[in-house]
């Protein structure tokens, strides 16, 4: 209710104002719940929330506000996973994520063995190497558990793997900029993997056909083996104890080679998606499209990021340019959020079509 | 919410989101049903009631907790005597 300034406020109006403000704020918090849920329970919930508030209270308690937001978001996510097709899509992501992470870890693990030890700048930092040795078999086992439909094992493994990736991220904040980039992106993929694994607990179907598994494994092999192709013909000839010459006969076509491998990986990933069940394929495509587009654009826009090689001068965060910061922080977030919004719009479109047909 | 606060001597303060999450789960597994709805101060108020399965489950849980409490109390008595 709005009062004119020159109108003296009555006692009743003064009493009502905090209550109305509180109700308005609770309604805003309830907007975090899905519309259908609000229609069924909104009034009732509002009554309970107001009944537990103190007289004259104008703002919801912080704990109550956080609880309503978290519960509302949880209800939205749970609503998405009530559909079997969504659960099956989550089961696919719960396998694809660990495959990607395992490929990245193998790649990091292999780097020191591929480069000659006489070129120390190219060798992966030691902690990164140690964690990669742990992460490569771990994520491989999580992917296998998902393939074998050991859903609880896969979910537990994905959650523990996520915890490990977050620890890794925290450890790299003060270290190499390259390692930080790798750790952040890996943590984002691990988060999606863990959420998908938890969301697929009640999935019934076989998540991936053998054709899709073959395509995904081939894409992972290219990702993991990329550095090997890059340095396959690099030779180092020592001249003195501390110096030498590096010969790279492929340096002229290095860019084309990288583009070819990147394109090959993407084609194989698309082949893996194409081999999915149509209902799952469409949802996976809608979910992954923003991540695919933003990552591709980011890779092309920022040459230094291509390959996510854990290297770079040891000056922590300071060496990152604003563009690199945007890529580092925003791309995974945009990818995930836009994917979820896209899926929601797609479901709305399907409902409309079904209503028209009915 | 007020009952929970009173019964727990102010120890448990149930949040609205948590309460409705619990009510949804209990309703899904058939332990409670909507008993009736009333409009109070132009706002819908819903009352829930335990189903037969809910009463049986509550009785079983109460019995389990009583056994646990008895077991704890029986361990506590000799210790009190020793002091």
mmCIF file with all atom_site columns, N, CA, C and O in Angstrom, chain A residues 57-85:
data_model
loop_
_atom_site.group_PDB
_atom_site.id
_atom_site.type_symbol
_atom_site.label_atom_id
_atom_site.label_alt_id
_atom_site.label_comp_id
_atom_site.label_asym_id
_atom_site.label_entity_id
_atom_site.label_seq_id
_atom_site.pdbx_PDB_ins_code
_atom_site.Cartn_x
_atom_site.Cartn_y
_atom_site.Cartn_z
_atom_site.occupancy
_atom_site.B_iso_or_equiv
_atom_site.pdbx_formal_charge
_atom_site.auth_seq_id
_atom_site.auth_comp_id
_atom_site.auth_asym_id
_atom_site.auth_atom_id
_atom_site.pdbx_PDB_model_num
ATOM 1   N N  . UNK A 1 57 ? 8.453  -7.346  12.124  1.00 0.00 ? 57 UNK A N  1
ATOM 2   C CA . UNK A 1 57 ? 9.605  -7.750  11.295  1.00 0.00 ? 57 UNK A CA 1
ATOM 3   C C  . UNK A 1 57 ? 9.378  -7.312  9.852   1.00 0.00 ? 57 UNK A C  1
ATOM 4   O O  . UNK A 1 57 ? 8.316  -7.521  9.293   1.00 0.00 ? 57 UNK A O  1
ATOM 5   N N  . UNK A 1 58 ? 10.397 -6.708  9.243   1.00 0.00 ? 58 UNK A N  1
ATOM 6   C CA . UNK A 1 58 ? 10.247 -6.194  7.869   1.00 0.00 ? 58 UNK A CA 1
ATOM 7   C C  . UNK A 1 58 ? 10.970 -7.062  6.849   1.00 0.00 ? 58 UNK A C  1
ATOM 8   O O  . UNK A 1 58 ? 10.623 -7.092  5.684   1.00 0.00 ? 58 UNK A O  1
ATOM 9   N N  . UNK A 1 59 ? 12.017 -7.734  7.300   1.00 0.00 ? 59 UNK A N  1
ATOM 10  C CA . UNK A 1 59 ? 12.839 -8.540  6.390   1.00 0.00 ? 59 UNK A CA 1
ATOM 11  C C  . UNK A 1 59 ? 12.826 -9.998  6.832   1.00 0.00 ? 59 UNK A C  1
ATOM 12  O O  . UNK A 1 59 ? 12.859 -10.264 8.033   1.00 0.00 ? 59 UNK A O  1
ATOM 13  N N  . UNK A 1 60 ? 12.824 -10.937 5.899   1.00 0.00 ? 60 UNK A N  1
ATOM 14  C CA . UNK A 1 60 ? 12.960 -12.351 6.287   1.00 0.00 ? 60 UNK A CA 1
ATOM 15  C C  . UNK A 1 60 ? 14.307 -12.565 6.964   1.00 0.00 ? 60 UNK A C  1
ATOM 16  O O  . UNK A 1 60 ? 15.281 -11.897 6.616   1.00 0.00 ? 60 UNK A O  1
ATOM 17  N N  . UNK A 1 61 ? 14.342 -13.494 7.925   1.00 0.00 ? 61 UNK A N  1
ATOM 18  C CA . UNK A 1 61 ? 15.640 -13.798 8.557   1.00 0.00 ? 61 UNK A CA 1
ATOM 19  C C  . UNK A 1 61 ? 16.587 -14.333 7.493   1.00 0.00 ? 61 UNK A C  1
ATOM 20  O O  . UNK A 1 61 ? 16.146 -15.035 6.579   1.00 0.00 ? 61 UNK A O  1
ATOM 21  N N  . UNK A 1 62 ? 17.891 -14.048 7.605   1.00 0.00 ? 62 UNK A N  1
ATOM 22  C CA . UNK A 1 62 ? 18.834 -14.533 6.579   1.00 0.00 ? 62 UNK A CA 1
ATOM 23  C C  . UNK A 1 62 ? 18.777 -16.051 6.393   1.00 0.00 ? 62 UNK A C  1
ATOM 24  O O  . UNK A 1 62 ? 18.792 -16.553 5.269   1.00 0.00 ? 62 UNK A O  1
ATOM 25  N N  . UNK A 1 63 ? 18.688 -16.780 7.521   1.00 0.00 ? 63 UNK A N  1
ATOM 26  C CA . UNK A 1 63 ? 18.648 -18.253 7.432   1.00 0.00 ? 63 UNK A CA 1
ATOM 27  C C  . UNK A 1 63 ? 17.426 -18.728 6.674   1.00 0.00 ? 63 UNK A C  1
ATOM 28  O O  . UNK A 1 63 ? 17.490 -19.646 5.842   1.00 0.00 ? 63 UNK A O  1
ATOM 29  N N  . UNK A 1 64 ? 16.279 -18.094 6.941   1.00 0.00 ? 64 UNK A N  1
ATOM 30  C CA . UNK A 1 64 ? 15.023 -18.457 6.280   1.00 0.00 ? 64 UNK A CA 1
ATOM 31  C C  . UNK A 1 64 ? 15.106 -18.125 4.783   1.00 0.00 ? 64 UNK A C  1
ATOM 32  O O  . UNK A 1 64 ? 14.658 -18.912 3.938   1.00 0.00 ? 64 UNK A O  1
ATOM 33  N N  . UNK A 1 65 ? 15.708 -16.975 4.467   1.00 0.00 ? 65 UNK A N  1
ATOM 34  C CA . UNK A 1 65 ? 15.835 -16.564 3.061   1.00 0.00 ? 65 UNK A CA 1
ATOM 35  C C  . UNK A 1 65 ? 16.712 -17.548 2.294   1.00 0.00 ? 65 UNK A C  1
ATOM 36  O O  . UNK A 1 65 ? 16.347 -18.016 1.208   1.00 0.00 ? 65 UNK A O  1
ATOM 37  N N  . UNK A 1 66 ? 17.862 -17.904 2.871   1.00 0.00 ? 66 UNK A N  1
ATOM 38  C CA . UNK A 1 66 ? 18.771 -18.856 2.204   1.00 0.00 ? 66 UNK A CA 1
ATOM 39  C C  . UNK A 1 66 ? 18.077 -20.198 2.039   1.00 0.00 ? 66 UNK A C  1
ATOM 40  O O  . UNK A 1 66 ? 18.158 -20.839 0.984   1.00 0.00 ? 66 UNK A O  1
ATOM 41  N N  . UNK A 1 67 ? 17.356 -20.620 3.084   1.00 0.00 ? 67 UNK A N  1
ATOM 42  C CA . UNK A 1 67 ? 16.659 -21.905 3.030   1.00 0.00 ? 67 UNK A CA 1
ATOM 43  C C  . UNK A 1 67 ? 15.632 -21.927 1.898   1.00 0.00 ? 67 UNK A C  1
ATOM 44  O O  . UNK A 1 67 ? 15.522 -22.916 1.159   1.00 0.00 ? 67 UNK A O  1
ATOM 45  N N  . UNK A 1 68 ? 14.881 -20.841 1.744   1.00 0.00 ? 68 UNK A N  1
ATOM 46  C CA . UNK A 1 68 ? 13.872 -20.787 0.677   1.00 0.00 ? 68 UNK A CA 1
ATOM 47  C C  . UNK A 1 68 ? 14.526 -20.790 -0.706  1.00 0.00 ? 68 UNK A C  1
ATOM 48  O O  . UNK A 1 68 ? 14.045 -21.461 -1.625  1.00 0.00 ? 68 UNK A O  1
ATOM 49  N N  . UNK A 1 69 ? 15.641 -20.070 -0.840  1.00 0.00 ? 69 UNK A N  1
ATOM 50  C CA . UNK A 1 69 ? 16.330 -20.024 -2.143  1.00 0.00 ? 69 UNK A CA 1
ATOM 51  C C  . UNK A 1 69 ? 16.885 -21.412 -2.489  1.00 0.00 ? 69 UNK A C  1
ATOM 52  O O  . UNK A 1 69 ? 16.669 -21.938 -3.586  1.00 0.00 ? 69 UNK A O  1
ATOM 53  N N  . UNK A 1 70 ? 17.581 -22.024 -1.521  1.00 0.00 ? 70 UNK A N  1
ATOM 54  C CA . UNK A 1 70 ? 18.180 -23.346 -1.780  1.00 0.00 ? 70 UNK A CA 1
ATOM 55  C C  . UNK A 1 70 ? 17.089 -24.382 -2.071  1.00 0.00 ? 70 UNK A C  1
ATOM 56  O O  . UNK A 1 70 ? 17.200 -25.174 -3.009  1.00 0.00 ? 70 UNK A O  1
ATOM 57  N N  . UNK A 1 71 ? 16.014 -24.354 -1.270  1.00 0.00 ? 71 UNK A N  1
ATOM 58  C CA . UNK A 1 71 ? 14.930 -25.324 -1.484  1.00 0.00 ? 71 UNK A CA 1
ATOM 59  C C  . UNK A 1 71 ? 14.267 -25.090 -2.842  1.00 0.00 ? 71 UNK A C  1
ATOM 60  O O  . UNK A 1 71 ? 13.912 -26.044 -3.537  1.00 0.00 ? 71 UNK A O  1
ATOM 61  N N  . UNK A 1 72 ? 14.094 -23.814 -3.212  1.00 0.00 ? 72 UNK A N  1
ATOM 62  C CA . UNK A 1 72 ? 13.460 -23.494 -4.498  1.00 0.00 ? 72 UNK A CA 1
ATOM 63  C C  . UNK A 1 72 ? 14.294 -23.973 -5.673  1.00 0.00 ? 72 UNK A C  1
ATOM 64  O O  . UNK A 1 72 ? 13.782 -24.598 -6.599  1.00 0.00 ? 72 UNK A O  1
ATOM 65  N N  . UNK A 1 73 ? 15.605 -23.715 -5.612  1.00 0.00 ? 73 UNK A N  1
ATOM 66  C CA . UNK A 1 73 ? 16.497 -24.175 -6.692  1.00 0.00 ? 73 UNK A CA 1
ATOM 67  C C  . UNK A 1 73 ? 16.500 -25.707 -6.727  1.00 0.00 ? 73 UNK A C  1
ATOM 68  O O  . UNK A 1 73 ? 16.445 -26.318 -7.802  1.00 0.00 ? 73 UNK A O  1
ATOM 69  N N  . UNK A 1 74 ? 16.545 -26.323 -5.531  1.00 0.00 ? 74 UNK A N  1
ATOM 70  C CA . UNK A 1 74 ? 16.517 -27.795 -5.454  1.00 0.00 ? 74 UNK A CA 1
ATOM 71  C C  . UNK A 1 74 ? 15.260 -28.359 -6.080  1.00 0.00 ? 74 UNK A C  1
ATOM 72  O O  . UNK A 1 74 ? 15.303 -29.357 -6.805  1.00 0.00 ? 74 UNK A O  1
ATOM 73  N N  . UNK A 1 75 ? 14.124 -27.697 -5.821  1.00 0.00 ? 75 UNK A N  1
ATOM 74  C CA . UNK A 1 75 ? 12.848 -28.158 -6.388  1.00 0.00 ? 75 UNK A CA 1
ATOM 75  C C  . UNK A 1 75 ? 12.856 -28.031 -7.906  1.00 0.00 ? 75 UNK A C  1
ATOM 76  O O  . UNK A 1 75 ? 12.363 -28.903 -8.622  1.00 0.00 ? 75 UNK A O  1
ATOM 77  N N  . UNK A 1 76 ? 13.466 -26.954 -8.405  1.00 0.00 ? 76 UNK A N  1
ATOM 78  C CA . UNK A 1 76 ? 13.556 -26.789 -9.871  1.00 0.00 ? 76 UNK A CA 1
ATOM 79  C C  . UNK A 1 76 ? 14.413 -27.896 -10.482 1.00 0.00 ? 76 UNK A C  1
ATOM 80  O O  . UNK A 1 76 ? 14.053 -28.486 -11.504 1.00 0.00 ? 76 UNK A O  1
ATOM 81  N N  . UNK A 1 77 ? 15.569 -28.173 -9.853  1.00 0.00 ? 77 UNK A N  1
ATOM 82  C CA . UNK A 1 77 ? 16.452 -29.220 -10.389 1.00 0.00 ? 77 UNK A CA 1
ATOM 83  C C  . UNK A 1 77 ? 15.782 -30.588 -10.281 1.00 0.00 ? 77 UNK A C  1
ATOM 84  O O  . UNK A 1 77 ? 15.844 -31.399 -11.213 1.00 0.00 ? 77 UNK A O  1
ATOM 85  N N  . UNK A 1 78 ? 15.136 -30.842 -9.134  1.00 0.00 ? 78 UNK A N  1
ATOM 86  C CA . UNK A 1 78 ? 14.458 -32.133 -8.952  1.00 0.00 ? 78 UNK A CA 1
ATOM 87  C C  . UNK A 1 78 ? 13.348 -32.294 -9.979  1.00 0.00 ? 78 UNK A C  1
ATOM 88  O O  . UNK A 1 78 ? 13.120 -33.385 -10.507 1.00 0.00 ? 78 UNK A O  1
ATOM 89  N N  . UNK A 1 79 ? 12.665 -31.170 -10.279 1.00 0.00 ? 79 UNK A N  1
ATOM 90  C CA . UNK A 1 79 ? 11.590 -31.211 -11.278 1.00 0.00 ? 79 UNK A CA 1
ATOM 91  C C  . UNK A 1 79 ? 12.134 -31.621 -12.639 1.00 0.00 ? 79 UNK A C  1
ATOM 92  O O  . UNK A 1 79 ? 11.495 -32.372 -13.383 1.00 0.00 ? 79 UNK A O  1
ATOM 93  N N  . UNK A 1 80 ? 13.338 -31.139 -12.963 1.00 0.00 ? 80 UNK A N  1
ATOM 94  C CA . UNK A 1 80 ? 13.950 -31.512 -14.251 1.00 0.00 ? 80 UNK A CA 1
ATOM 95  C C  . UNK A 1 80 ? 14.255 -33.002 -14.297 1.00 0.00 ? 80 UNK A C  1
ATOM 96  O O  . UNK A 1 80 ? 14.140 -33.649 -15.329 1.00 0.00 ? 80 UNK A O  1
ATOM 97  N N  . UNK A 1 81 ? 14.687 -33.535 -13.152 1.00 0.00 ? 81 UNK A N  1
ATOM 98  C CA . UNK A 1 81 ? 15.138 -34.931 -13.144 1.00 0.00 ? 81 UNK A CA 1
ATOM 99  C C  . UNK A 1 81 ? 13.997 -35.918 -12.950 1.00 0.00 ? 81 UNK A C  1
ATOM 100 O O  . UNK A 1 81 ? 14.235 -37.120 -12.880 1.00 0.00 ? 81 UNK A O  1
ATOM 101 N N  . UNK A 1 82 ? 12.772 -35.417 -12.843 1.00 0.00 ? 82 UNK A N  1
ATOM 102 C CA . UNK A 1 82 ? 11.643 -36.357 -12.723 1.00 0.00 ? 82 UNK A CA 1
ATOM 103 C C  . UNK A 1 82 ? 11.363 -37.030 -14.056 1.00 0.00 ? 82 UNK A C  1
ATOM 104 O O  . UNK A 1 82 ? 10.753 -38.076 -14.117 1.00 0.00 ? 82 UNK A O  1
ATOM 105 N N  . UNK A 1 83 ? 11.813 -36.411 -15.167 1.00 0.00 ? 83 UNK A N  1
ATOM 106 C CA . UNK A 1 83 ? 11.579 -37.011 -16.480 1.00 0.00 ? 83 UNK A CA 1
ATOM 107 C C  . UNK A 1 83 ? 12.654 -38.054 -16.777 1.00 0.00 ? 83 UNK A C  1
ATOM 108 O O  . UNK A 1 83 ? 13.847 -37.761 -16.641 1.00 0.00 ? 83 UNK A O  1
ATOM 109 N N  . UNK A 1 84 ? 12.249 -39.255 -17.220 1.00 0.00 ? 84 UNK A N  1
ATOM 110 C CA . UNK A 1 84 ? 13.246 -40.304 -17.518 1.00 0.00 ? 84 UNK A CA 1
ATOM 111 C C  . UNK A 1 84 ? 14.280 -39.860 -18.558 1.00 0.00 ? 84 UNK A C  1
ATOM 112 O O  . UNK A 1 84 ? 15.455 -40.209 -18.435 1.00 0.00 ? 84 UNK A O  1
ATOM 113 N N  . UNK A 1 85 ? 13.841 -39.076 -19.572 1.00 0.00 ? 85 UNK A N  1
ATOM 114 C CA . UNK A 1 85 ? 14.792 -38.638 -20.607 1.00 0.00 ? 85 UNK A CA 1
ATOM 115 C C  . UNK A 1 85 ? 15.875 -37.738 -20.016 1.00 0.00 ? 85 UNK A C  1
ATOM 116 O O  . UNK A 1 85 ? 17.028 -37.785 -20.436 1.00 0.00 ? 85 UNK A O  1
#
